mmCIF file of C-alpha atoms and ligand atoms in Angstrom:
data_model
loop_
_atom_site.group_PDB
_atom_site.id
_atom_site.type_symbol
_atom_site.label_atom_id
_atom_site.label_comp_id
_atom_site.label_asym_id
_atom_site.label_seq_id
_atom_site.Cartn_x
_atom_site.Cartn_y
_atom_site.Cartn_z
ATOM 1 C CA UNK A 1 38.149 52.442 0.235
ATOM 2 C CA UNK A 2 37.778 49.678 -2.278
ATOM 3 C CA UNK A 3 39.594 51.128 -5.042
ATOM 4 C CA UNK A 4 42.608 51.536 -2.271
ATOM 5 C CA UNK A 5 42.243 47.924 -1.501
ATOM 6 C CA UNK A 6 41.841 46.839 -5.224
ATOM 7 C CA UNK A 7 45.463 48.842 -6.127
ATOM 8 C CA UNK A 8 47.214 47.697 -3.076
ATOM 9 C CA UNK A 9 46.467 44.415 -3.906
ATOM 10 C CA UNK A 10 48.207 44.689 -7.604
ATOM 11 C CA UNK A 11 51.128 46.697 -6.561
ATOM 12 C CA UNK A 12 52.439 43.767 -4.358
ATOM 13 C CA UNK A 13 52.380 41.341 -7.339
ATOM 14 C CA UNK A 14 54.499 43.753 -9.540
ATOM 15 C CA UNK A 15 57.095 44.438 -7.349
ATOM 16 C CA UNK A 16 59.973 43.148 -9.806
ATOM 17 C CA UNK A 17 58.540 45.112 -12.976
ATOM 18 C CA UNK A 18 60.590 47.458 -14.838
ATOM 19 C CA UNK A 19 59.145 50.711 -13.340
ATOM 20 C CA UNK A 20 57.840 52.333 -16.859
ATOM 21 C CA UNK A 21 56.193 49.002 -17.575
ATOM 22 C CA UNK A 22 54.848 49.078 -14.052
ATOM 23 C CA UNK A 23 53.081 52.529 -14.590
ATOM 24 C CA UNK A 24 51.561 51.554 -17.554
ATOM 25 C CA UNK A 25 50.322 48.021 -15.979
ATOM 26 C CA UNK A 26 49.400 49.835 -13.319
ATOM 27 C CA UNK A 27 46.956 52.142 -15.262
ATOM 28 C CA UNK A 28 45.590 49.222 -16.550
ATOM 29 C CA UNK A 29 44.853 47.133 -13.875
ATOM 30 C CA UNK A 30 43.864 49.901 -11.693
ATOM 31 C CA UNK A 31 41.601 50.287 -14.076
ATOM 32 C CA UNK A 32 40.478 46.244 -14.018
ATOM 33 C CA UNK A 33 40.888 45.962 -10.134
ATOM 34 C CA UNK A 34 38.816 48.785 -9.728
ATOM 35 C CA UNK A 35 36.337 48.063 -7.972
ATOM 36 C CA UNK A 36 34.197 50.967 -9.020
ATOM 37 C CA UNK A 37 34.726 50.317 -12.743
ATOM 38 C CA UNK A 38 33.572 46.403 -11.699
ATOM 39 C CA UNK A 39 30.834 47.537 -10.500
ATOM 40 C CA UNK A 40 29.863 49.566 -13.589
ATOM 41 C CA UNK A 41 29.937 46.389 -15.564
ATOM 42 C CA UNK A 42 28.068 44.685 -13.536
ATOM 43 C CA UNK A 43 25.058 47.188 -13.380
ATOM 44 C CA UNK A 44 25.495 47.427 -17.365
ATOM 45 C CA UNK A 45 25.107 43.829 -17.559
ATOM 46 C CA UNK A 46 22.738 43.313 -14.270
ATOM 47 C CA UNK A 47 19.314 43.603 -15.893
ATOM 48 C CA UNK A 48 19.992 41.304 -18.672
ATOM 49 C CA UNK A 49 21.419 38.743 -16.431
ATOM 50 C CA UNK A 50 18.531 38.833 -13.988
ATOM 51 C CA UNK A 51 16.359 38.409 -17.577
ATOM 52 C CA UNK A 52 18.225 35.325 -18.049
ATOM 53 C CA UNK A 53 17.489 33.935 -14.549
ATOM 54 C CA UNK A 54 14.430 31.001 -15.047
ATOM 55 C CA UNK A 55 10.696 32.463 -13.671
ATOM 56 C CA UNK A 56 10.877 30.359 -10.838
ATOM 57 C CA UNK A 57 7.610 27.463 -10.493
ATOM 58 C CA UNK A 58 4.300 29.474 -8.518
ATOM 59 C CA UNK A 59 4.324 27.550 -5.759
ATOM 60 C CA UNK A 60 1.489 24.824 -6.083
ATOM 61 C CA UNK A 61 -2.077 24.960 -5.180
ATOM 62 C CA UNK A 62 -3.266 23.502 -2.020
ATOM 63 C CA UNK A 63 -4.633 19.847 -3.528
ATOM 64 C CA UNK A 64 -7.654 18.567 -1.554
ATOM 65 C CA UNK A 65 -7.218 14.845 -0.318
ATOM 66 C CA UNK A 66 -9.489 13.162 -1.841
ATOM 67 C CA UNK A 67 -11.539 10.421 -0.025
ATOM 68 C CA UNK A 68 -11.763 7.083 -1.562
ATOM 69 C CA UNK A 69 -13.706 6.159 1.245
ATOM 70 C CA UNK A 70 -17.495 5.028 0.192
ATOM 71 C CA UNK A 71 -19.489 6.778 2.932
ATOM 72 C CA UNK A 72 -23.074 4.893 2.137
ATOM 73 C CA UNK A 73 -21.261 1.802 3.391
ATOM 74 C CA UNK A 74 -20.672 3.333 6.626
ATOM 75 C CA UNK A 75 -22.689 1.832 9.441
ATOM 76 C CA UNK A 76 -25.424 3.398 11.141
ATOM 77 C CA UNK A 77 -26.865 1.634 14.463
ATOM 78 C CA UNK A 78 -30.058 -0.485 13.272
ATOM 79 C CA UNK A 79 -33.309 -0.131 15.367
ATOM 80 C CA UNK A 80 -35.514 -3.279 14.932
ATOM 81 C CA UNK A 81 -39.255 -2.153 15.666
ATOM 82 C CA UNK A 82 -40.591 -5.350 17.936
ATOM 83 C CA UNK A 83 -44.126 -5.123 15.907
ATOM 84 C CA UNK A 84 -42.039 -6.140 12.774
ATOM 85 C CA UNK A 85 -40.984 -9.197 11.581
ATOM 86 C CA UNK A 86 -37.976 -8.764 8.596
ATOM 87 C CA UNK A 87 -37.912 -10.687 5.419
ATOM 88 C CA UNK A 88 -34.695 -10.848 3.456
ATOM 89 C CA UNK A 89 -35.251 -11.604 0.002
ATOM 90 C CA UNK A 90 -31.865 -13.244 -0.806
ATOM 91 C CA UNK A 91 -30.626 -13.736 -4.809
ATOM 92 C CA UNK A 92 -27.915 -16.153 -5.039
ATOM 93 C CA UNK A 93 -25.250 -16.776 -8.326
ATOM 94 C CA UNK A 94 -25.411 -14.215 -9.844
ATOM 95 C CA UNK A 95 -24.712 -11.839 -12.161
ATOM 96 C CA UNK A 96 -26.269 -13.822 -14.434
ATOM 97 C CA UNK A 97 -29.055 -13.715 -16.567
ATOM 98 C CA UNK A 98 -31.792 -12.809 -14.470
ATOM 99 C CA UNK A 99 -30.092 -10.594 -12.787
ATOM 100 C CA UNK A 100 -31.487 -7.078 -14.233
ATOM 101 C CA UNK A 101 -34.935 -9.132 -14.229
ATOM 102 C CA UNK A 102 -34.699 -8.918 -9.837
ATOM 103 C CA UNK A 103 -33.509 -5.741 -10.178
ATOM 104 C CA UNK A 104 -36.140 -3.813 -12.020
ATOM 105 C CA UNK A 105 -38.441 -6.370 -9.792
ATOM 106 C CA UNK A 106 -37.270 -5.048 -6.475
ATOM 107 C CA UNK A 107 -37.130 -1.175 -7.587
ATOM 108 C CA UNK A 108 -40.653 -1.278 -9.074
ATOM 109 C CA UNK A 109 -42.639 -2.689 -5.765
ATOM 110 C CA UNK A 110 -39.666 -0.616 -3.671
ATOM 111 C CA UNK A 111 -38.203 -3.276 -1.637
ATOM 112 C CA UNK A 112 -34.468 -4.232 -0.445
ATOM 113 C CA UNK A 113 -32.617 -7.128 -1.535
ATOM 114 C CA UNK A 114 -29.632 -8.679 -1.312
ATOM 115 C CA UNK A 115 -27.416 -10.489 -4.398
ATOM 116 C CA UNK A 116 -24.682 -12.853 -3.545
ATOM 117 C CA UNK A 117 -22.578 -13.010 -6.183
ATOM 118 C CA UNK A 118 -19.991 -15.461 -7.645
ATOM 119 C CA UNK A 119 -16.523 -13.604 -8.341
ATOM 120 C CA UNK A 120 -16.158 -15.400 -11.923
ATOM 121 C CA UNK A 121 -19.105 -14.382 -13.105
ATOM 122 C CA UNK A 122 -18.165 -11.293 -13.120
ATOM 123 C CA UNK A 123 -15.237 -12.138 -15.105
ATOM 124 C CA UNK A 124 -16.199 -9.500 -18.299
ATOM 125 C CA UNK A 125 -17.213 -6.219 -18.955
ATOM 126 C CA UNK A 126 -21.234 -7.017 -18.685
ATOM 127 C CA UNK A 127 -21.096 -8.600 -15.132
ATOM 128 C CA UNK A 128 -19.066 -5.985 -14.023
ATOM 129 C CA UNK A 129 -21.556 -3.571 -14.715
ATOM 130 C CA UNK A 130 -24.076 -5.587 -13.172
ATOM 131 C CA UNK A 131 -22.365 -5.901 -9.852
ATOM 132 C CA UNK A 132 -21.281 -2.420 -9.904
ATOM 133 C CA UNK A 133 -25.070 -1.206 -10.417
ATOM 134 C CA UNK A 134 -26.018 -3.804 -7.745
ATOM 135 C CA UNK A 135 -23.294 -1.705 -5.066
ATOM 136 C CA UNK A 136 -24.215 1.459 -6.058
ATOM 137 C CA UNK A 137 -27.595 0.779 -5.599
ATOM 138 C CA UNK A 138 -27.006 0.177 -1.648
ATOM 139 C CA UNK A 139 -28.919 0.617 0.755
ATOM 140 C CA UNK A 140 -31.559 -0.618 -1.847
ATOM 141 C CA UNK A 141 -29.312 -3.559 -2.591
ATOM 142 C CA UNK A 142 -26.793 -4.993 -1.128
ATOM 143 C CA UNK A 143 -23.643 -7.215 -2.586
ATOM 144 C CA UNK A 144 -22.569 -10.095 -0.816
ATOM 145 C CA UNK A 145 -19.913 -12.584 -1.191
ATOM 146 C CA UNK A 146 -20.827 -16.000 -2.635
ATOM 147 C CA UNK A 147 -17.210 -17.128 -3.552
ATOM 148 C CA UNK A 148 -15.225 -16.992 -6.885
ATOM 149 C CA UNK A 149 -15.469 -20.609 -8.281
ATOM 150 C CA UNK A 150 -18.389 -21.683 -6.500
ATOM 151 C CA UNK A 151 -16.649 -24.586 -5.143
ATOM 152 C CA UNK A 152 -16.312 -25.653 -8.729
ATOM 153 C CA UNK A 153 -19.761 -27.370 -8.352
ATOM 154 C CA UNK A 154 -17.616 -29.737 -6.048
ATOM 155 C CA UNK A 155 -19.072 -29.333 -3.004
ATOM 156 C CA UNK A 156 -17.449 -31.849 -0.922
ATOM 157 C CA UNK A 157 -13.838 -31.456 -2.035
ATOM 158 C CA UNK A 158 -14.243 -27.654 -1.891
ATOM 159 C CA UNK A 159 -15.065 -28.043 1.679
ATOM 160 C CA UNK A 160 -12.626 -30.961 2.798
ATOM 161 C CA UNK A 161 -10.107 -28.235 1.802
ATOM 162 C CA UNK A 162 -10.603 -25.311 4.185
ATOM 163 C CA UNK A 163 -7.231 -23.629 2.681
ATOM 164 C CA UNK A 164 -8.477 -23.680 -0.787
ATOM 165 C CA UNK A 165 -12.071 -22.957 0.021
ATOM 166 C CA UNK A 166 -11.011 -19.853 2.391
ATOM 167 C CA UNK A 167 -8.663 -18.554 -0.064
ATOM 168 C CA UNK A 168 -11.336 -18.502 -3.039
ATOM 169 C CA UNK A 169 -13.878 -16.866 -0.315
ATOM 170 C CA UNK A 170 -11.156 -13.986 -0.317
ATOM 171 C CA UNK A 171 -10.690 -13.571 -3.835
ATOM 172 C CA UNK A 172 -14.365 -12.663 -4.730
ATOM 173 C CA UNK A 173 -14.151 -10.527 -2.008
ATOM 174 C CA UNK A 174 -11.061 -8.888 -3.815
ATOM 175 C CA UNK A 175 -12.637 -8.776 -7.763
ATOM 176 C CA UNK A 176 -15.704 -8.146 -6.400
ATOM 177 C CA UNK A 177 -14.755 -5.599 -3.523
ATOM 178 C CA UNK A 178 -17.605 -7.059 -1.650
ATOM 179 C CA UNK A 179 -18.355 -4.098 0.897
ATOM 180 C CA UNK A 180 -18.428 -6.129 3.724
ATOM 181 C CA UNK A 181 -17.962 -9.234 5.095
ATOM 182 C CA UNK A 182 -20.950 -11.410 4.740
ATOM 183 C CA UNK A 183 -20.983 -14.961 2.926
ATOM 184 C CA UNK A 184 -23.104 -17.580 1.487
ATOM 185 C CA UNK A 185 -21.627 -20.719 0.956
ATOM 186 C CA UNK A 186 -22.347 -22.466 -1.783
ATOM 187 C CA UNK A 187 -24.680 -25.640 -1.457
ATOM 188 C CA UNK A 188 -24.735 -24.999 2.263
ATOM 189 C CA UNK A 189 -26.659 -23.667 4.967
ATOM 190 C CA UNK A 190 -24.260 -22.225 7.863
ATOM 191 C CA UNK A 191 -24.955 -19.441 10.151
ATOM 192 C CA UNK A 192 -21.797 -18.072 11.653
ATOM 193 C CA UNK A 193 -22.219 -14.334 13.833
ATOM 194 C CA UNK A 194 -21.482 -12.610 16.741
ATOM 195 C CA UNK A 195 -21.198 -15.468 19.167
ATOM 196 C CA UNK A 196 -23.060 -17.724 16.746
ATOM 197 C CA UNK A 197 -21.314 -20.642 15.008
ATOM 198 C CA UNK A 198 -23.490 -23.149 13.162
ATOM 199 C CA UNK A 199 -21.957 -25.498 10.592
ATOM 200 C CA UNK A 200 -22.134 -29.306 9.922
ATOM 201 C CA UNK A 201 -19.102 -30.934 9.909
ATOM 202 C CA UNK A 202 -18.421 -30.793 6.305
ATOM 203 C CA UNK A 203 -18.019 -26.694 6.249
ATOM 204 C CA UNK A 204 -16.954 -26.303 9.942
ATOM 205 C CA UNK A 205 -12.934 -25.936 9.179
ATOM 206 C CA UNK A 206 -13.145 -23.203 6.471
ATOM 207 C CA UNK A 207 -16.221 -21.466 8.655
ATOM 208 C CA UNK A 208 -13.924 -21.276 11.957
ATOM 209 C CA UNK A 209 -10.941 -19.651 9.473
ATOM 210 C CA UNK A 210 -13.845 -17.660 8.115
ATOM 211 C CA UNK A 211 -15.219 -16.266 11.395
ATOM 212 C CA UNK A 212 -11.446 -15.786 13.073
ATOM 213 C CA UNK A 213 -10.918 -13.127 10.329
ATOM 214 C CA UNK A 214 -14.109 -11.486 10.844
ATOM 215 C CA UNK A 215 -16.664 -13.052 8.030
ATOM 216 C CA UNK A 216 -20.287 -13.657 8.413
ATOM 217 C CA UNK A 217 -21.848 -16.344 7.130
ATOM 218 C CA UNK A 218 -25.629 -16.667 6.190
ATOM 219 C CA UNK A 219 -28.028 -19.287 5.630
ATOM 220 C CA UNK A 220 -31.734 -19.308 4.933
ATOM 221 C CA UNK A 221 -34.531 -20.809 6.251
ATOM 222 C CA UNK A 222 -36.876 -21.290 3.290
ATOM 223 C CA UNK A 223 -35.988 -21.421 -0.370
ATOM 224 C CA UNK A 224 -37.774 -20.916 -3.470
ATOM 225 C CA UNK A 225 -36.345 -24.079 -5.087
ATOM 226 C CA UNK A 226 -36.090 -24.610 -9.434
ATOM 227 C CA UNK A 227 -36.394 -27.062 -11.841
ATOM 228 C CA UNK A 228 -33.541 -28.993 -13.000
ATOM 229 C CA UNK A 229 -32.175 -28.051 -15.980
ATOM 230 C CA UNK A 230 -33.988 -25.058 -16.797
ATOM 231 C CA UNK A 231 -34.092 -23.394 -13.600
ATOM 232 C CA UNK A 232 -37.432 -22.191 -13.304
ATOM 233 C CA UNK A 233 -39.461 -21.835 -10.292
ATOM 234 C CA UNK A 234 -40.727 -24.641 -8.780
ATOM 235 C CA UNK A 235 -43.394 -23.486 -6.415
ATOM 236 C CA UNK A 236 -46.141 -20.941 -7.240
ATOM 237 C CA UNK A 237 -46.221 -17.419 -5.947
ATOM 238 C CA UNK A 238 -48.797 -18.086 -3.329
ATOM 239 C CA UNK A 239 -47.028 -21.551 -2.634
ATOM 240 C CA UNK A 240 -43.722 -19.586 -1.608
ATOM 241 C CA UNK A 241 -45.499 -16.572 0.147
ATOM 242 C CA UNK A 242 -47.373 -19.386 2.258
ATOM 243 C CA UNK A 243 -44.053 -20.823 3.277
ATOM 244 C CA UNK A 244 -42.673 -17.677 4.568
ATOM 245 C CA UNK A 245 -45.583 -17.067 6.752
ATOM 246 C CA UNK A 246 -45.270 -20.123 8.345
ATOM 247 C CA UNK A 247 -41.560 -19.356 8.812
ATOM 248 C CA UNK A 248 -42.351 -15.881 10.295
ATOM 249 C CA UNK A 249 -44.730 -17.447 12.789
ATOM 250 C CA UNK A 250 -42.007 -18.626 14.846
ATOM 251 C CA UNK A 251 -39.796 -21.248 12.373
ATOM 252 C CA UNK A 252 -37.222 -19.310 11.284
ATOM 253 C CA UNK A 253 -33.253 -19.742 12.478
ATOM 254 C CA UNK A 254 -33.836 -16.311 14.327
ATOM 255 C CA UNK A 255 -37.443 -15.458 15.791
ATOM 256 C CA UNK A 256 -39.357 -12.460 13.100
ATOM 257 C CA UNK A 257 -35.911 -12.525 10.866
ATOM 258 C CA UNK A 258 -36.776 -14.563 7.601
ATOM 259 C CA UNK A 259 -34.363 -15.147 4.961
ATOM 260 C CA UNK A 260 -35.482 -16.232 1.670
ATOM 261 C CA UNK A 261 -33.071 -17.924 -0.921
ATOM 262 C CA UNK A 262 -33.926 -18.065 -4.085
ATOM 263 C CA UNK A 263 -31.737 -17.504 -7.533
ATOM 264 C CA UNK A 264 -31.483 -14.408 -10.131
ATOM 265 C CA UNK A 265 -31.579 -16.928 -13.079
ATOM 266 C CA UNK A 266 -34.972 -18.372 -11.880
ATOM 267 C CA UNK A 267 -36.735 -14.984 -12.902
ATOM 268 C CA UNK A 268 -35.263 -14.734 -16.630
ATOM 269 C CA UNK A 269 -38.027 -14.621 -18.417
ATOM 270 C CA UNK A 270 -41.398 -12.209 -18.627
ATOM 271 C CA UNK A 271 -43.355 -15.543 -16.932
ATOM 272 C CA UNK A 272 -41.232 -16.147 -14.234
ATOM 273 C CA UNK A 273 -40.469 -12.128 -13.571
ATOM 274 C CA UNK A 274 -44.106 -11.809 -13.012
ATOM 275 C CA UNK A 275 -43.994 -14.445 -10.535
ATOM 276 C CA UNK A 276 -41.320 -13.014 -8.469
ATOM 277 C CA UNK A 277 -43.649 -9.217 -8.990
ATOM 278 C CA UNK A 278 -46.699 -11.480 -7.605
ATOM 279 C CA UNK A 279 -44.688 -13.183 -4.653
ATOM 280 C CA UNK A 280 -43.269 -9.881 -3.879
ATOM 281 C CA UNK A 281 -46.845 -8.489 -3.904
ATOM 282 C CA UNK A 282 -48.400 -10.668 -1.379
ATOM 283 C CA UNK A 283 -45.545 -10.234 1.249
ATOM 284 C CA UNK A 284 -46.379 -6.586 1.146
ATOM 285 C CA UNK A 285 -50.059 -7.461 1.671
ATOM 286 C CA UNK A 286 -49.022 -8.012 5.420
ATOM 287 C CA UNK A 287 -48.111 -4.938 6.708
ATOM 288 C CA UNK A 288 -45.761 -6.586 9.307
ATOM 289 C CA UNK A 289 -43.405 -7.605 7.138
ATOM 290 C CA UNK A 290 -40.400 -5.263 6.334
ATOM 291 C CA UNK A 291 -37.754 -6.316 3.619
ATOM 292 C CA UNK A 292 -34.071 -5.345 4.698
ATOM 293 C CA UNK A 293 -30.759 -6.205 2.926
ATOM 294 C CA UNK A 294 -28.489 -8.695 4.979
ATOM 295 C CA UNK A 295 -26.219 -6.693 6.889
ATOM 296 C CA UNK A 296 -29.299 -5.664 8.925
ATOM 297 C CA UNK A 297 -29.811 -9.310 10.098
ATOM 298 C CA UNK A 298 -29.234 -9.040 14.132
ATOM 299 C CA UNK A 299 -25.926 -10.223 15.625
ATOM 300 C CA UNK A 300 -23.463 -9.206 12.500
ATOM 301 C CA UNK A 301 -19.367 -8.448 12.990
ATOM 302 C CA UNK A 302 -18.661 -5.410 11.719
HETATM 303 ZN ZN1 ZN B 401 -25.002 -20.772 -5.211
#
């Protein structure tokens, strides 16, 4: 049937050939048309053609999605015990020299602590490694945000600026992907939570923008203070532990929470780092007190 169709097909296009010349044409392209002879070629020539043909891709693997999600800064719900009253030992400036010192401090009599940190000093490759030991280390340690510039050491004008002031907030947050959103200001005691906002009038603008886009801010109710200068503590181990007490007996901004300011640098030397291991030491004498990292503080947004 398709060698009919194939000869048909060329006898109607030689209809005005001289007939001898026809026959022989004829042989020929019967020969060409045919469709049987076509088909010989092609299965000649199939195989090498199909060899020709690209291996086509395996089709990929399944790729897991992979989290970037860091799970230890999910929340769990907190459960104060009533019979406890919490200190949180609170490092502020850093990282800085002194750093490591309330590190190795903290890990050695097993307590929790919390570093806020200044987003320019972690500008090179050594702070960086500092704060990210300090976040890894959670729920041991926590990193909090204690701006970028630290107001420049220009409190006031920092302040009277709430757009400036907020916007530096956010970009230590940003360099120092804080996990979440709890602040110190710097030079400044404000307490702003769940319900709570307490600010003098100085740091009230840039608290309100702080709290409208869900910030914390903490304050402290006793600090270990330091020499100018130098930096070094001011009162003795005992001295400071004695303060707290009185601060856990019902003078603290939030009844049996006690937060404790104090500053890495102020612990940079063997001397001083023994102080902070004797302080430390005393507090666990009482075995009321428990030492939690910030975010545990009642009444934070999350
Ligand atoms: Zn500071």
């Amino acid at each position: 049937m398709a060698t009919f169709v194939a000869q048909s097909t060329c006898m109607l296009s030689l209809k005005r050939v001289p007939p001898i010349l026809c026959s022989l044409t004829l042989l020929i392209l019967a020969a060409g048309c045919n469709t049987a002879g076509t088909t010989a070629v092609v299965k000649k020539e199939g195989p090498a053609e199909v060899a020709k043909q690209p291996t086509p891709a395996p089709a990929p693997a399944p790729v897991a999605p992979v989290d970037l999600v860091d799970h230890k800064f999910d929340r769990q719900p907190f459960t104060y015990d009533s019979t406890k009253k919490y200190i949180y030992l609170t490092f502020d400036d850093g990282p800085m020299g002194g750093t490591k010192d309330c590190m190795d401090v903290c890990r050695q009599l097993g307590v929790k602590a919390t570093f806020f940190m200044v987003g320019r000093h972690a500008a090179d490759k050594w702070g960086k490694i500092l704060v990210n030991e300090i976040k890894q280390s959670y729920p041991q340690f926590l990193l909090a945000n204690h701006s970028y510039t630290h107001a420049n050491e220009h409190y006031k004008f920092f302040y009277q600026h709430p757009d400036f002031s907020e916007a530096d907030f956010l970009k230590a947050q940003d360099s120092l992907h804080v996990p979440y959103k709890i602040i110190r200001l710097p030079g400044n005691s404000a307490w702003v939570r769940k319900g709570e906002d307490k600010s003098s009038h100085l740091v009230s603008a840039v608290c309100k923008r702080l709290d409208s886009t869900g910030y914390n801010v903490i304050g402290w109710d006793e600090e270990w203070n330091f020499t100018r200068g130098q930096s070094f503590p001011v009162q003795s181990p005992a001295k400071i532990a004695s303060q707290m007490d009185y601060a856990a007996s019902g003078h603290s901004h939030l009844k049996n929470h006690v937060v404790l300011l104090s500053h890495d640098r102020m612990f940079r030397t063997p001397a001083y780092k023994d102080s902070l291991t004797k302080f430390i030491t005393i507090m666990k004498q009482n075995p009321n007190y428990v030492f939690e990292t910030i975010d545990n503080y009642p009444g934070l947004k999350f």
